[in-house]
PDB file of C-alpha atoms in Angstrom:
ATOM      1  CA  MET A   1      71.300 233.411  93.010  1.00  0.00           C
ATOM      2  CA  THR A   2      72.152 230.449  95.428  1.00  0.00           C
ATOM      3  CA  ASP A   3      70.656 230.224  98.939  1.00  0.00           C
ATOM      4  CA  GLU A   4      74.512 230.426 100.070  1.00  0.00           C
ATOM      5  CA  GLY A   5      74.768 233.794  98.242  1.00  0.00           C
ATOM      6  CA  ARG A   6      71.165 234.774  99.139  1.00  0.00           C
ATOM      7  CA  LYS A   7      71.179 238.729  99.776  1.00  0.00           C
ATOM      8  CA  THR A   8      68.752 239.937 102.290  1.00  0.00           C
ATOM      9  CA  LEU A   9      65.958 242.640 102.015  1.00  0.00           C
ATOM     10  CA  ASP A  10      63.262 244.573 103.885  1.00  0.00           C
ATOM     11  CA  VAL A  11      60.506 246.708 102.628  1.00  0.00           C
ATOM     12  CA  LEU A  12      59.749 250.142 103.671  1.00  0.00           C
ATOM     13  CA  ILE A  13      56.331 251.686 102.666  1.00  0.00           C
ATOM     14  CA  PRO A  14      55.007 254.998 104.091  1.00  0.00           C
ATOM     15  CA  VAL A  15      51.262 254.439 104.612  1.00  0.00           C
ATOM     16  CA  TYR A  16      48.531 257.210 104.674  1.00  0.00           C
ATOM     17  CA  ARG A  17      44.680 256.376 104.399  1.00  0.00           C
ATOM     18  CA  PRO A  18      45.446 253.016 102.962  1.00  0.00           C
ATOM     19  CA  GLU A  19      43.173 251.475 100.042  1.00  0.00           C
ATOM     20  CA  ALA A  20      42.888 248.583  98.013  1.00  0.00           C
ATOM     21  CA  LYS A  21      46.084 248.933  96.248  1.00  0.00           C
ATOM     22  CA  LEU A  22      48.168 248.405  99.382  1.00  0.00           C
ATOM     23  CA  GLY A  23      46.447 245.385  99.756  1.00  0.00           C
ATOM     24  CA  HIS A  24      47.610 244.219  96.393  1.00  0.00           C
ATOM     25  CA  LEU A  25      50.859 245.367  96.751  1.00  0.00           C
ATOM     26  CA  LEU A  26      51.175 243.160 100.186  1.00  0.00           C
ATOM     27  CA  HIS A  27      49.940 240.551  98.333  1.00  0.00           C
ATOM     28  CA  MET A  28      52.401 240.522  95.622  1.00  0.00           C
ATOM     29  CA  LEU A  29      55.104 241.181  97.670  1.00  0.00           C
ATOM     30  CA  ASN A  30      54.176 237.550  99.143  1.00  0.00           C
ATOM     31  CA  ARG A  31      54.385 236.483  95.630  1.00  0.00           C
ATOM     32  CA  GLN A  32      58.109 237.293  94.815  1.00  0.00           C
ATOM     33  CA  ARG A  33      60.663 234.488  94.110  1.00  0.00           C
ATOM     34  CA  HIS A  34      63.022 236.216  96.295  1.00  0.00           C
ATOM     35  CA  LEU A  35      60.937 236.950  99.348  1.00  0.00           C
ATOM     36  CA  PRO A  36      61.592 240.163 101.851  1.00  0.00           C
ATOM     37  CA  GLU A  37      62.735 239.382 105.295  1.00  0.00           C
ATOM     38  CA  LYS A  38      60.017 241.528 106.795  1.00  0.00           C
ATOM     39  CA  ILE A  39      58.150 244.696 105.795  1.00  0.00           C
ATOM     40  CA  VAL A  40      58.146 248.048 107.411  1.00  0.00           C
ATOM     41  CA  LEU A  41      55.188 250.320 107.563  1.00  0.00           C
ATOM     42  CA  MET A  42      55.321 253.500 108.597  1.00  0.00           C
ATOM     43  CA  VAL A  43      51.650 254.425 109.279  1.00  0.00           C
ATOM     44  CA  THR A  44      50.683 258.091 109.347  1.00  0.00           C
ATOM     45  CA  VAL A  45      47.208 258.641 111.327  1.00  0.00           C
ATOM     46  CA  ASP A  46      45.245 261.792 111.538  1.00  0.00           C
ATOM     47  CA  ASP A  47      44.278 263.636 114.565  1.00  0.00           C
ATOM     48  CA  GLY A  48      42.038 261.478 116.478  1.00  0.00           C
ATOM     49  CA  GLU A  49      42.600 258.210 114.972  1.00  0.00           C
ATOM     50  CA  GLY A  50      43.994 255.182 116.357  1.00  0.00           C
ATOM     51  CA  GLY A  51      46.750 253.076 115.201  1.00  0.00           C
ATOM     52  CA  VAL A  52      46.325 250.458 112.212  1.00  0.00           C
ATOM     53  CA  GLY A  53      42.635 250.266 111.177  1.00  0.00           C
ATOM     54  CA  PRO A  54      40.786 247.086 110.815  1.00  0.00           C
ATOM     55  CA  LEU A  55      41.405 246.707 106.775  1.00  0.00           C
ATOM     56  CA  LEU A  56      45.069 247.362 106.852  1.00  0.00           C
ATOM     57  CA  GLY A  57      45.137 244.776 110.145  1.00  0.00           C
ATOM     58  CA  ARG A  58      43.582 241.943 107.907  1.00  0.00           C
ATOM     59  CA  TRP A  59      46.038 242.514 105.240  1.00  0.00           C
ATOM     60  CA  ILE A  60      48.798 242.196 107.500  1.00  0.00           C
ATOM     61  CA  SER A  61      47.245 239.070 109.125  1.00  0.00           C
ATOM     62  CA  GLU A  62      47.281 237.340 105.724  1.00  0.00           C
ATOM     63  CA  SER A  63      51.071 238.367 104.970  1.00  0.00           C
ATOM     64  CA  ARG A  64      53.483 235.385 105.637  1.00  0.00           C
ATOM     65  CA  ILE A  65      56.524 237.983 105.548  1.00  0.00           C
ATOM     66  CA  PRO A  66      56.714 239.694 109.001  1.00  0.00           C
ATOM     67  CA  VAL A  67      54.999 242.912 108.921  1.00  0.00           C
ATOM     68  CA  GLU A  68      56.192 245.842 111.530  1.00  0.00           C
ATOM     69  CA  CYS A  69      54.006 248.897 111.683  1.00  0.00           C
ATOM     70  CA  HIS A  70      55.247 252.366 113.375  1.00  0.00           C
ATOM     71  CA  VAL A  71      52.391 254.806 113.707  1.00  0.00           C
ATOM     72  CA  LEU A  72      53.129 258.618 113.593  1.00  0.00           C
ATOM     73  CA  SER A  73      51.055 261.878 113.522  1.00  0.00           C
ATOM     74  CA  LYS A  74      50.790 263.981 110.100  1.00  0.00           C
ATOM     75  CA  GLU A  75      52.874 266.696 112.076  1.00  0.00           C
ATOM     76  CA  GLU A  76      55.273 264.170 112.128  1.00  0.00           C
ATOM     77  CA  PHE A  77      55.773 262.702 108.552  1.00  0.00           C
ATOM     78  CA  ASP A  78      58.673 264.084 106.177  1.00  0.00           C
ATOM     79  CA  HIS A  79      59.321 262.559 103.185  1.00  0.00           C
ATOM     80  CA  GLY A  80      62.984 262.273 103.859  1.00  0.00           C
ATOM     81  CA  GLY A  81      62.888 262.021 107.843  1.00  0.00           C
ATOM     82  CA  THR A  82      60.141 259.468 108.125  1.00  0.00           C
ATOM     83  CA  ARG A  83      61.756 257.139 105.396  1.00  0.00           C
ATOM     84  CA  ASN A  84      65.119 257.514 107.179  1.00  0.00           C
ATOM     85  CA  ALA A  85      63.209 256.259 110.611  1.00  0.00           C
ATOM     86  CA  GLY A  86      62.007 253.067 108.751  1.00  0.00           C
ATOM     87  CA  VAL A  87      65.225 252.294 107.320  1.00  0.00           C
ATOM     88  CA  GLY A  88      66.465 252.189 111.096  1.00  0.00           C
ATOM     89  CA  PHE A  89      63.874 249.583 111.595  1.00  0.00           C
ATOM     90  CA  CYS A  90      65.222 247.509 109.114  1.00  0.00           C
ATOM     91  CA  GLY A  91      68.015 244.901 109.283  1.00  0.00           C
ATOM     92  CA  SER A  92      68.724 243.669 105.992  1.00  0.00           C
ATOM     93  CA  GLU A  93      71.452 244.318 103.703  1.00  0.00           C
ATOM     94  CA  TYR A  94      69.083 246.243 101.135  1.00  0.00           C
ATOM     95  CA  VAL A  95      66.051 248.295 101.803  1.00  0.00           C
ATOM     96  CA  LEU A  96      63.086 248.144  99.226  1.00  0.00           C
ATOM     97  CA  CYS A  97      61.621 251.790  99.307  1.00  0.00           C
ATOM     98  CA  MET A  98      57.819 251.760  97.826  1.00  0.00           C
ATOM     99  CA  THR A  99      54.901 253.643  97.845  1.00  0.00           C
ATOM    100  CA  GLN A 100      51.507 252.370  98.706  1.00  0.00           C
ATOM    101  CA  ASP A 101      49.791 252.892  95.221  1.00  0.00           C
ATOM    102  CA  ALA A 102      52.649 250.960  93.359  1.00  0.00           C
ATOM    103  CA  VAL A 103      52.001 247.276  92.639  1.00  0.00           C
ATOM    104  CA  PRO A 104      54.697 244.524  91.325  1.00  0.00           C
ATOM    105  CA  GLU A 105      53.389 243.513  88.029  1.00  0.00           C
ATOM    106  CA  ASP A 106      54.747 240.210  88.571  1.00  0.00           C
ATOM    107  CA  GLU A 107      56.786 237.732  91.097  1.00  0.00           C
ATOM    108  CA  PHE A 108      60.205 239.049  89.681  1.00  0.00           C
ATOM    109  CA  LEU A 109      60.613 242.463  91.033  1.00  0.00           C
ATOM    110  CA  THR A 110      63.043 241.944  94.126  1.00  0.00           C
ATOM    111  CA  GLU A 111      65.154 239.541  92.070  1.00  0.00           C
ATOM    112  CA  GLU A 112      65.830 241.973  89.019  1.00  0.00           C
ATOM    113  CA  LEU A 113      66.351 245.114  91.525  1.00  0.00           C
ATOM    114  CA  LEU A 114      69.406 243.200  93.202  1.00  0.00           C
ATOM    115  CA  LYS A 115      70.575 241.914  89.703  1.00  0.00           C
ATOM    116  CA  PRO A 116      72.551 244.984  88.847  1.00  0.00           C
ATOM    117  CA  PHE A 117      74.760 244.807  91.973  1.00  0.00           C
ATOM    118  CA  PHE A 118      76.214 241.786  91.191  1.00  0.00           C
ATOM    119  CA  GLU A 119      76.620 242.313  87.299  1.00  0.00           C
ATOM    120  CA  GLU A 120      80.114 242.526  86.267  1.00  0.00           C
ATOM    121  CA  GLY A 121      81.222 246.234  86.256  1.00  0.00           C
ATOM    122  CA  CYS A 122      78.346 247.386  88.435  1.00  0.00           C
ATOM    123  CA  GLY A 123      79.448 246.286  92.031  1.00  0.00           C
ATOM    124  CA  VAL A 124      81.656 247.786  94.598  1.00  0.00           C
ATOM    125  CA  GLY A 125      84.737 248.300  92.753  1.00  0.00           C
ATOM    126  CA  GLY A 126      83.883 250.511  89.867  1.00  0.00           C
ATOM    127  CA  GLY A 127      83.269 249.455  86.122  1.00  0.00           C
ATOM    128  CA  ARG A 128      80.429 251.194  84.790  1.00  0.00           C
ATOM    129  CA  SER A 129      79.172 252.352  88.099  1.00  0.00           C
ATOM    130  CA  GLY A 130      81.863 255.084  87.879  1.00  0.00           C
ATOM    131  CA  GLY A 131      84.466 253.809  90.439  1.00  0.00           C
ATOM    132  CA  ALA A 132      82.622 254.124  93.690  1.00  0.00           C
ATOM    133  CA  GLY A 133      80.017 251.245  93.377  1.00  0.00           C
ATOM    134  CA  LEU A 134      76.570 251.070  92.485  1.00  0.00           C
ATOM    135  CA  LEU A 135      74.174 252.513  95.466  1.00  0.00           C
ATOM    136  CA  LEU A 136      70.658 252.167  94.496  1.00  0.00           C
ATOM    137  CA  SER A 137      68.692 250.665  91.902  1.00  0.00           C
ATOM    138  CA  TYR A 138      64.929 251.747  90.954  1.00  0.00           C
ATOM    139  CA  GLY A 139      62.393 250.191  88.856  1.00  0.00           C
ATOM    140  CA  ARG A 140      60.083 250.711  85.755  1.00  0.00           C
ATOM    141  CA  GLN A 141      56.609 252.168  86.189  1.00  0.00           C
ATOM    142  CA  VAL A 142      54.195 250.929  83.894  1.00  0.00           C
ATOM    143  CA  PRO A 143      50.686 252.696  83.374  1.00  0.00           C
ATOM    144  CA  ALA A 144      47.720 251.081  85.220  1.00  0.00           C
ATOM    145  CA  LYS A 145      44.453 250.184  83.551  1.00  0.00           C
ATOM    146  CA  GLY A 146      42.416 253.585  83.096  1.00  0.00           C
ATOM    147  CA  CYS A 147      45.536 255.737  82.569  1.00  0.00           C
ATOM    148  CA  LYS A 148      44.854 258.505  80.161  1.00  0.00           C
ATOM    149  CA  LEU A 149      46.958 258.581  76.882  1.00  0.00           C
ATOM    150  CA  LEU A 150      48.812 261.691  77.862  1.00  0.00           C
ATOM    151  CA  GLU A 151      49.842 259.934  81.394  1.00  0.00           C
ATOM    152  CA  ARG A 152      50.829 256.643  79.680  1.00  0.00           C
ATOM    153  CA  TYR A 153      53.130 258.780  77.093  1.00  0.00           C
ATOM    154  CA  ALA A 154      54.666 260.198  80.168  1.00  0.00           C
ATOM    155  CA  ARG A 155      55.596 257.197  81.805  1.00  0.00           C
ATOM    156  CA  GLU A 156      56.879 255.762  78.435  1.00  0.00           C
ATOM    157  CA  PHE A 157      59.078 258.589  78.469  1.00  0.00           C
ATOM    158  CA  ASN A 158      60.399 258.567  81.604  1.00  0.00           C
ATOM    159  CA  TYR A 159      60.521 255.053  82.054  1.00  0.00           C
ATOM    160  CA  PRO A 160      61.818 253.469  78.638  1.00  0.00           C
ATOM    161  CA  GLY A 161      62.374 249.805  77.972  1.00  0.00           C
ATOM    162  CA  GLU A 162      65.972 249.675  77.988  1.00  0.00           C
ATOM    163  CA  GLY A 163      67.718 249.932  81.242  1.00  0.00           C
ATOM    164  CA  ARG A 164      71.125 251.377  82.025  1.00  0.00           C
ATOM    165  CA  VAL A 165      73.632 252.360  84.897  1.00  0.00           C
ATOM    166  CA  LYS A 166      74.024 256.202  85.350  1.00  0.00           C
ATOM    167  CA  THR A 167      77.075 257.683  86.745  1.00  0.00           C
ATOM    168  CA  VAL A 168      78.888 261.390  86.666  1.00  0.00           C
ATOM    169  CA  ALA A 169      80.037 260.533  83.184  1.00  0.00           C
ATOM    170  CA  ASP A 170      76.460 260.831  81.961  1.00  0.00           C
ATOM    171  CA  ILE A 171      75.588 264.475  83.192  1.00  0.00           C
ATOM    172  CA  PRO A 172      76.643 266.043  79.745  1.00  0.00           C
ATOM    173  CA  GLU A 173      74.274 263.900  77.642  1.00  0.00           C
ATOM    174  CA  LEU A 174      71.718 263.245  80.391  1.00  0.00           C
ATOM    175  CA  GLY A 175      71.414 266.501  82.404  1.00  0.00           C
ATOM    176  CA  VAL A 176      69.207 266.286  85.506  1.00  0.00           C
ATOM    177  CA  LYS A 177      68.006 262.852  84.189  1.00  0.00           C
ATOM    178  CA  THR A 178      71.087 261.370  85.465  1.00  0.00           C
ATOM    179  CA  PHE A 179      69.773 262.128  88.929  1.00  0.00           C
ATOM    180  CA  PHE A 180      66.366 260.398  88.066  1.00  0.00           C
ATOM    181  CA  ALA A 181      65.192 257.625  90.801  1.00  0.00           C
ATOM    182  CA  SER A 182      62.075 257.271  92.281  1.00  0.00           C
ATOM    183  CA  ASN A 183      60.953 255.888  95.858  1.00  0.00           C
ATOM    184  CA  VAL A 184      57.759 254.605  94.322  1.00  0.00           C
ATOM    185  CA  CYS A 185      60.005 251.410  93.639  1.00  0.00           C
ATOM    186  CA  ALA A 186      63.872 251.969  94.604  1.00  0.00           C
ATOM    187  CA  LEU A 187      66.307 249.478  96.096  1.00  0.00           C
ATOM    188  CA  TYR A 188      69.386 250.629  98.547  1.00  0.00           C
ATOM    189  CA  LYS A 189      72.320 248.983  99.850  1.00  0.00           C
ATOM    190  CA  ARG A 190      71.647 249.739 103.412  1.00  0.00           C
ATOM    191  CA  GLU A 191      75.249 250.329 104.833  1.00  0.00           C
ATOM    192  CA  PRO A 192      76.502 252.752 102.347  1.00  0.00           C
ATOM    193  CA  PHE A 193      72.898 254.453 102.319  1.00  0.00           C
ATOM    194  CA  LEU A 194      73.393 254.791 106.186  1.00  0.00           C
ATOM    195  CA  ALA A 195      77.007 255.839 105.884  1.00  0.00           C
ATOM    196  CA  ARG A 196      75.868 258.692 103.776  1.00  0.00           C
ATOM    197  CA  GLY A 197      73.217 260.140 106.035  1.00  0.00           C
ATOM    198  CA  GLY A 198      70.459 258.720 104.305  1.00  0.00           C
ATOM    199  CA  PHE A 199      67.662 261.001 102.704  1.00  0.00           C
ATOM    200  CA  PRO A 200      67.718 264.961 103.787  1.00  0.00           C
ATOM    201  CA  GLU A 201      65.764 264.980 106.799  1.00  0.00           C
ATOM    202  CA  ARG A 202      63.488 267.703 106.013  1.00  0.00           C
ATOM    203  CA  THR A 203      62.264 267.858 102.491  1.00  0.00           C
ATOM    204  CA  ILE A 204      59.220 269.254 100.836  1.00  0.00           C
ATOM    205  CA  PHE A 205      59.303 266.412  98.068  1.00  0.00           C
ATOM    206  CA  ASN A 206      61.830 264.750  95.718  1.00  0.00           C
ATOM    207  CA  GLU A 207      63.994 262.991  98.529  1.00  0.00           C
ATOM    208  CA  ASP A 208      64.939 260.211  96.089  1.00  0.00           C
ATOM    209  CA  MET A 209      66.615 262.466  93.526  1.00  0.00           C
ATOM    210  CA  ILE A 210      68.276 264.554  96.170  1.00  0.00           C
ATOM    211  CA  PHE A 211      70.038 261.334  97.600  1.00  0.00           C
ATOM    212  CA  ALA A 212      70.478 259.913  93.962  1.00  0.00           C
ATOM    213  CA  GLY A 213      72.160 263.309  92.942  1.00  0.00           C
ATOM    214  CA  ARG A 214      74.635 263.440  95.877  1.00  0.00           C
ATOM    215  CA  ALA A 215      75.566 259.861  95.306  1.00  0.00           C
ATOM    216  CA  VAL A 216      76.394 260.151  91.824  1.00  0.00           C
ATOM    217  CA  ARG A 217      78.142 263.300  92.350  1.00  0.00           C
ATOM    218  CA  ASP A 218      80.466 261.427  94.646  1.00  0.00           C
ATOM    219  CA  GLY A 219      81.086 258.957  92.162  1.00  0.00           C
ATOM    220  CA  TYR A 220      78.179 256.239  92.830  1.00  0.00           C
ATOM    221  CA  GLY A 221      76.252 254.653  90.040  1.00  0.00           C
ATOM    222  CA  ILE A 222      72.419 254.195  89.854  1.00  0.00           C
ATOM    223  CA  ALA A 223      70.742 251.561  87.694  1.00  0.00           C
ATOM    224  CA  TYR A 224      67.527 251.927  86.139  1.00  0.00           C
ATOM    225  CA  VAL A 225      66.259 248.552  85.827  1.00  0.00           C
ATOM    226  CA  SER A 226      63.432 248.254  83.139  1.00  0.00           C
ATOM    227  CA  GLU A 227      62.711 244.221  83.897  1.00  0.00           C
ATOM    228  CA  ALA A 228      61.558 245.548  87.364  1.00  0.00           C
ATOM    229  CA  ARG A 229      58.105 246.568  86.798  1.00  0.00           C
ATOM    230  CA  VAL A 230      55.131 248.171  89.163  1.00  0.00           C
ATOM    231  CA  VAL A 231      51.936 249.238  88.220  1.00  0.00           C
ATOM    232  CA  HIS A 232      51.892 253.262  89.131  1.00  0.00           C
ATOM    233  CA  SER A 233      50.350 256.030  87.328  1.00  0.00           C
ATOM    234  CA  HIS A 234      48.236 259.021  88.094  1.00  0.00           C
ATOM    235  CA  ASN A 235      45.604 261.115  86.030  1.00  0.00           C
ATOM    236  CA  LEU A 236      46.396 264.584  87.373  1.00  0.00           C
ATOM    237  CA  SER A 237      44.677 267.566  86.867  1.00  0.00           C
ATOM    238  CA  GLY A 238      46.582 270.793  85.454  1.00  0.00           C
ATOM    239  CA  ARG A 239      46.211 272.083  88.534  1.00  0.00           C
ATOM    240  CA  GLU A 240      47.696 269.210  90.671  1.00  0.00           C
ATOM    241  CA  GLN A 241      50.591 269.358  87.907  1.00  0.00           C
ATOM    242  CA  PHE A 242      50.984 272.730  89.154  1.00  0.00           C
ATOM    243  CA  HIS A 243      51.045 272.111  92.548  1.00  0.00           C
ATOM    244  CA  ARG A 244      53.738 269.138  92.248  1.00  0.00           C
ATOM    245  CA  ASN A 245      56.036 270.762  89.800  1.00  0.00           C
ATOM    246  CA  PHE A 246      56.279 274.116  92.233  1.00  0.00           C
ATOM    247  CA  ASP A 247      57.380 271.703  94.980  1.00  0.00           C
ATOM    248  CA  LEU A 248      59.565 269.932  92.857  1.00  0.00           C
ATOM    249  CA  ALA A 249      61.340 273.228  91.507  1.00  0.00           C
ATOM    250  CA  VAL A 250      61.506 274.230  95.646  1.00  0.00           C
ATOM    251  CA  SER A 251      63.472 270.961  96.328  1.00  0.00           C
ATOM    252  CA  GLN A 252      65.786 271.551  93.667  1.00  0.00           C
ATOM    253  CA  THR A 253      66.297 275.237  94.545  1.00  0.00           C
ATOM    254  CA  GLU A 254      67.025 274.329  98.266  1.00  0.00           C
ATOM    255  CA  HIS A 255      69.770 271.472  97.363  1.00  0.00           C
ATOM    256  CA  PRO A 256      71.788 273.593  95.040  1.00  0.00           C
ATOM    257  CA  GLU A 257      74.743 271.304  95.813  1.00  0.00           C
ATOM    258  CA  VAL A 258      72.745 268.408  93.763  1.00  0.00           C
ATOM    259  CA  PHE A 259      70.802 270.670  90.946  1.00  0.00           C
ATOM    260  CA  GLY A 260      73.150 273.805  90.663  1.00  0.00           C
ATOM    261  CA  GLY A 261      74.097 274.515  87.294  1.00  0.00           C
ATOM    262  CA  ILE A 262      72.021 271.892  85.317  1.00  0.00           C
ATOM    263  CA  HIS A 263      68.512 272.975  84.171  1.00  0.00           C
ATOM    264  CA  SER A 264      65.291 270.622  83.965  1.00  0.00           C
ATOM    265  CA  GLU A 265      63.315 273.055  81.526  1.00  0.00           C
ATOM    266  CA  GLY A 266      65.075 271.189  78.532  1.00  0.00           C
ATOM    267  CA  GLU A 267      63.830 267.749  79.467  1.00  0.00           C
ATOM    268  CA  GLY A 268      60.434 269.196  79.903  1.00  0.00           C
ATOM    269  CA  LEU A 269      60.544 270.711  76.398  1.00  0.00           C
ATOM    270  CA  ARG A 270      61.617 267.324  75.072  1.00  0.00           C
ATOM    271  CA  LEU A 271      58.742 265.399  76.705  1.00  0.00           C
ATOM    272  CA  VAL A 272      55.934 268.085  75.043  1.00  0.00           C
ATOM    273  CA  ARG A 273      57.662 267.717  71.620  1.00  0.00           C
ATOM    274  CA  GLU A 274      57.867 263.825  71.603  1.00  0.00           C
ATOM    275  CA  THR A 275      54.271 263.630  73.209  1.00  0.00           C
ATOM    276  CA  ALA A 276      52.853 266.051  70.600  1.00  0.00           C
ATOM    277  CA  LEU A 277      54.652 263.987  67.854  1.00  0.00           C
ATOM    278  CA  ARG A 278      53.133 260.787  69.116  1.00  0.00           C
ATOM    279  CA  LEU A 279      49.573 262.294  69.422  1.00  0.00           C
ATOM    280  CA  ILE A 280      49.819 263.496  65.664  1.00  0.00           C
ATOM    281  CA  ARG A 281      51.152 260.249  64.460  1.00  0.00           C
ATOM    282  CA  SER A 282      48.792 258.424  66.081  1.00  0.00           C
ATOM    283  CA  GLY A 283      45.617 260.103  65.123  1.00  0.00           C
ATOM    284  CA  ASN A 284      45.039 261.605  68.405  1.00  0.00           C
ATOM    285  CA  GLY A 285      45.994 265.251  67.711  1.00  0.00           C
ATOM    286  CA  PHE A 286      42.741 266.313  69.225  1.00  0.00           C
ATOM    287  CA  LEU A 287      44.410 265.808  72.519  1.00  0.00           C
ATOM    288  CA  LEU A 288      46.921 268.480  71.815  1.00  0.00           C
ATOM    289  CA  PRO A 289      45.274 271.450  73.667  1.00  0.00           C
ATOM    290  CA  ALA A 290      44.888 269.046  76.598  1.00  0.00           C
ATOM    291  CA  LEU A 291      48.819 268.495  76.403  1.00  0.00           C
ATOM    292  CA  PHE A 292      49.482 272.249  76.047  1.00  0.00           C
ATOM    293  CA  TRP A 293      47.504 273.057  78.920  1.00  0.00           C
ATOM    294  CA  THR A 294      49.037 270.604  81.149  1.00  0.00           C
ATOM    295  CA  SER A 295      52.346 271.360  79.992  1.00  0.00           C
ATOM    296  CA  ALA A 296      51.585 275.056  80.831  1.00  0.00           C
ATOM    297  CA  CYS A 297      50.642 274.253  84.350  1.00  0.00           C
ATOM    298  CA  LYS A 298      53.900 272.296  84.698  1.00  0.00           C
ATOM    299  CA  TYR A 299      55.955 274.968  83.748  1.00  0.00           C
ATOM    300  CA  ALA A 300      54.149 277.978  85.361  1.00  0.00           C
ATOM    301  CA  GLY A 301      54.498 275.717  88.830  1.00  0.00           C
ATOM    302  CA  TYR A 302      58.136 275.165  88.171  1.00  0.00           C
ATOM    303  CA  PHE A 303      59.030 278.689  87.167  1.00  0.00           C
ATOM    304  CA  LEU A 304      56.986 279.905  90.622  1.00  0.00           C
ATOM    305  CA  GLY A 305      58.862 277.110  92.509  1.00  0.00           C
ATOM    306  CA  LYS A 306      62.244 278.084  91.396  1.00  0.00           C
ATOM    307  CA  ARG A 307      61.573 281.640  92.655  1.00  0.00           C
ATOM    308  CA  TYR A 308      59.818 280.774  95.875  1.00  0.00           C
ATOM    309  CA  ARG A 309      61.919 282.798  98.043  1.00  0.00           C
ATOM    310  CA  LYS A 310      60.614 285.956  96.431  1.00  0.00           C
ATOM    311  CA  LEU A 311      56.771 285.388  96.765  1.00  0.00           C
ATOM    312  CA  PRO A 312      54.881 286.379  99.496  1.00  0.00           C
ATOM    313  CA  GLY A 313      54.286 283.349 102.337  1.00  0.00           C
ATOM    314  CA  ARG A 314      50.474 283.174 101.522  1.00  0.00           C
ATOM    315  CA  LEU A 315      51.379 282.639  97.965  1.00  0.00           C
ATOM    316  CA  VAL A 316      53.662 280.218  98.225  1.00  0.00           C
ATOM    317  CA  ARG A 317      51.671 278.095 100.602  1.00  0.00           C
ATOM    318  CA  ALA A 318      48.899 278.493  97.993  1.00  0.00           C
ATOM    319  CA  CYS A 319      50.936 277.192  95.119  1.00  0.00           C
ATOM    320  CA  SER A 320      52.600 274.110  97.174  1.00  0.00           C
ATOM    321  CA  MET A 321      51.238 270.751  97.315  1.00  0.00           C
ATOM    322  CA  ASN A 322      52.683 270.031 100.512  1.00  0.00           C
ATOM    323  CA  LYS A 323      51.139 272.855 102.714  1.00  0.00           C
ATOM    324  CA  GLN A 324      52.379 271.333 105.930  1.00  0.00           C
ATOM    325  CA  TYR A 325      55.920 271.814 105.119  1.00  0.00           C
ATOM    326  CA  TRP A 326      55.573 275.375 105.462  1.00  0.00           C
ATOM    327  CA  GLY A 327      54.007 275.163 108.996  1.00  0.00           C
ATOM    328  CA  THR A 328      51.132 276.656 110.498  1.00  0.00           C
ATOM    329  CA  PRO A 329      49.820 279.946 108.464  1.00  0.00           C
TER     330      PRO A 329
END
C-alpha cells in the first residue's frame, strides 16, 4: 500500500493486572510494517490502586508509537462498554481490538488485517461481502509454547489455515460459526462501527460475536484472515471451561435477535468428534478421557447458561465466570 493510500489504524487494548505478554505485545506492535497511529489502553485497577504501575509505565516509555492510558475501576469495566469508550478515544479509520495476552507472531499482522478491505469484491459495494461491504476482519490464533494438545487441536479447529469472507449466505453451511469473530485480534472499520452503535453496552461476554452477528444479518461481511497471526492460547481446566461456556450461553440467550434459531451444539459435537479421531490416529488415545471430561464440562455449562433465567440467583452467580455482571450478592 503506497503512502498516498495508507490507511490509518489505532490499537485498543483493555488491560487488567498486566504481565509480561503485554510488554511483548507492545514491542511487536512497534515492529509492524504498517505502524499504528496510537495505542489506547483501557486500564482497569483494583480498589485502592493508583493508575499505571511502574512496569506498564516502562513499556509505554519504550514505545515509539504514542500510548494513551485511560484508568477505570473494576465496577466500571464492561466487555462491550469499555471497548466502546476506547473506540471513542481513537481517531483513525480503523481500530484494532486486542487482548493483553495476544502477541503478534510477526511484523505483518496489521498489514494482513487491512488487506481484505481492499481486495476486489470485499470492499464497500458488495461482491463477496454480500452487498453492504466488509465491516471487520479478524486474525488467526496460534498456540503458544506449552499449550496442551487438546487446546492446540481446538485452536486449529476454530482457526484453520485457510481464510474466508463470511456473509449471511453462509448461515445454512456454517451456522453459528458464520458470526464467529474474536476481539483477541479483530480490526473494525471505525465509522460504520460507530454508526451501528458499537458493541452492546452491557454484556457478560461475547461482545465480538454479538456485534459480528448483527452486522452479518444486516448484510455486511466479516473476513477471517489466516495470514494475520497472534500467539494466544489457554490451558483451561474443566471447571474453567464450565464457567466460560455458561457465560457464552447467557450471552446468546440475552441476544435472540442474533442467535435465535441457530444452535451451537452441533459445532461442539463436531469438535469433539474430530479431536477424538485425531487423538486416536496420532497415538494419543490416552487423552480421550480428558477430552470427554472437558467436553462434558463445556456442555453442562452451556446447557445451564441457556436456562439461566430458570435458576436461582445464587446458583447463576456460582456458575458464572463474570460474577461482577450479576451485581452484589
